[in-house]
XYZ file of C-alpha atoms in Angstrom:
159
model
C 0.000 0.000 0.000
C 0.825 3.638 -0.145
C 2.463 5.755 2.558
C -0.907 7.455 3.154
C -2.601 4.075 3.632
C 0.072 2.952 6.110
C -0.393 6.169 8.114
C -4.166 5.630 8.135
C -3.754 2.097 9.424
C -1.419 3.323 12.206
C -3.888 6.034 13.182
C -6.837 3.602 13.243
C -4.818 1.085 15.253
C -3.921 3.770 17.799
C -7.583 4.756 18.057
C -8.651 1.159 18.648
C -5.890 0.629 21.227
C -6.930 3.718 23.216
C -10.581 2.603 22.957
C -9.685 -0.870 24.268
C -7.674 0.519 27.203
C -10.465 2.896 28.185
C -12.993 0.070 27.880
C -10.972 -2.127 30.263
C -10.533 0.685 32.803
C -14.237 1.553 32.644
C -15.066 -2.055 33.483
C -13.928 -1.354 37.032
C -16.247 1.665 37.343
C -19.341 0.755 35.309
C -21.346 -0.197 38.420
C -20.558 3.186 39.983
C -21.578 4.945 36.772
C -24.871 3.050 36.626
C -25.544 3.907 40.282
C -24.729 7.565 39.603
C -27.136 7.552 36.642
C -29.807 5.991 38.923
C -30.294 2.580 37.378
C -30.088 0.519 34.232
C -32.749 2.321 32.180
C -31.290 5.793 32.725
C -27.839 4.333 32.088
C -29.004 2.918 28.762
C -30.550 6.253 27.776
C -27.246 7.973 28.582
C -25.305 5.283 26.719
C -27.418 5.592 23.570
C -27.009 9.367 23.532
C -23.225 9.053 23.807
C -23.176 6.210 21.237
C -25.210 8.280 18.760
C -22.827 11.199 19.112
C -19.797 8.895 18.838
C -21.049 7.228 15.660
C -21.944 10.626 14.206
C -18.410 11.861 14.968
C -16.962 8.886 13.080
C -19.089 9.853 10.051
C -17.810 13.446 9.822
C -14.854 12.569 7.630
C -12.483 14.334 10.021
C -9.890 11.884 11.338
C -9.691 13.518 14.786
C -13.481 13.494 15.174
C -13.417 9.835 14.181
C -10.625 9.204 16.714
C -12.539 10.869 19.563
C -15.800 9.210 18.515
C -14.184 5.781 18.524
C -12.442 6.294 21.869
C -15.527 7.738 23.589
C -17.567 4.810 22.246
C -15.934 2.715 25.007
C -18.249 4.361 27.561
C -21.624 3.438 26.030
C -20.323 0.047 24.967
C -19.397 -0.824 28.538
C -22.759 0.415 29.862
C -24.851 -1.262 27.149
C -23.119 -4.598 27.637
C -23.531 -4.504 31.425
C -27.090 -3.190 31.829
C -28.827 -6.461 30.881
C -26.840 -8.344 33.525
C -27.802 -5.733 36.114
C -31.462 -6.107 35.149
C -31.288 -9.880 35.513
C -29.683 -9.548 38.948
C -32.256 -6.960 40.112
C -35.269 -8.855 38.757
C -37.358 -10.214 41.662
C -38.017 -13.391 39.669
C -34.287 -14.063 39.338
C -33.086 -17.133 41.181
C -29.576 -18.480 41.505
C -30.641 -21.789 39.985
C -31.509 -20.007 36.730
C -28.359 -17.873 36.667
C -26.532 -20.001 34.087
C -29.481 -20.164 31.701
C -30.200 -16.426 32.008
C -26.569 -15.476 31.430
C -26.395 -17.901 28.509
C -29.420 -16.247 26.892
C -27.838 -12.816 27.303
C -24.535 -13.987 25.838
C -26.377 -15.575 22.925
C -28.252 -12.348 22.252
C -24.975 -10.410 22.070
C -23.526 -12.980 19.678
C -26.698 -12.823 17.576
C -26.406 -9.026 17.359
C -22.784 -9.338 16.215
C -23.855 -11.913 13.641
C -26.517 -9.577 12.234
C -24.010 -6.736 11.932
C -21.421 -8.939 10.253
C -23.926 -10.432 7.795
C -25.674 -7.215 6.804
C -22.921 -4.586 6.993
C -21.014 -5.964 3.984
C -23.985 -5.837 1.596
C -24.959 -2.427 2.993
C -21.484 -1.041 2.279
C -21.542 -2.623 -1.189
C -24.982 -1.165 -1.934
C -23.737 2.290 -0.917
C -20.867 2.106 -3.380
C -18.226 1.182 -0.814
C -18.989 3.892 1.732
C -18.267 2.298 5.128
C -19.655 5.293 7.007
C -23.180 4.301 5.933
C -23.037 1.536 8.565
C -22.065 4.076 11.233
C -24.848 6.395 10.075
C -27.401 3.597 10.358
C -26.175 2.599 13.810
C -26.208 6.248 14.935
C -29.807 6.532 13.723
C -30.912 3.346 15.526
C -29.082 4.426 18.678
C -30.796 7.825 18.554
C -34.185 6.098 18.278
C -33.281 3.998 21.336
C -32.256 7.189 23.138
C -35.596 8.795 22.291
C -37.647 5.789 23.397
C -35.658 5.489 26.616
C -36.111 9.184 27.320
C -39.880 8.793 26.933
C -39.859 5.849 29.370
C -37.774 7.778 31.914
C -40.050 10.816 31.562
C -43.062 8.538 32.136
C -41.478 7.486 35.425
C -40.701 3.879 34.479
C -37.481 2.370 35.712
């Protein structure tokens, strides 16, 4: 590849490395963050707002906006992946004997979501003429819808 391509790969790798480090560090504090945000639903609303902004930043075409968007994405990712487990633990119907099955269902749902993204993102990029950012735009849109629905639920007083 070209010198420009090599520099782009280095920059993207640095962005992913910083994202991964932040994600690991946040793992130690995600429970505190969810407590501060007053529960799983409010945490998810917060996470979807930050995710929407992060994905939108990646779509700007500016490499530093994309860098910041990717790094900041560690916050909502950590919250979104931990909220379902918190809900299971807080559910009054939860029993220790069902822990394995419940956690297995959650893990399967995450794998299924990854499968959907991997299967449909390629054809979506191809249909858009090779524009990868179309996937980020779609995810930002879906995340913003989730943010809006969650905001309505929080405003209605549901937790």
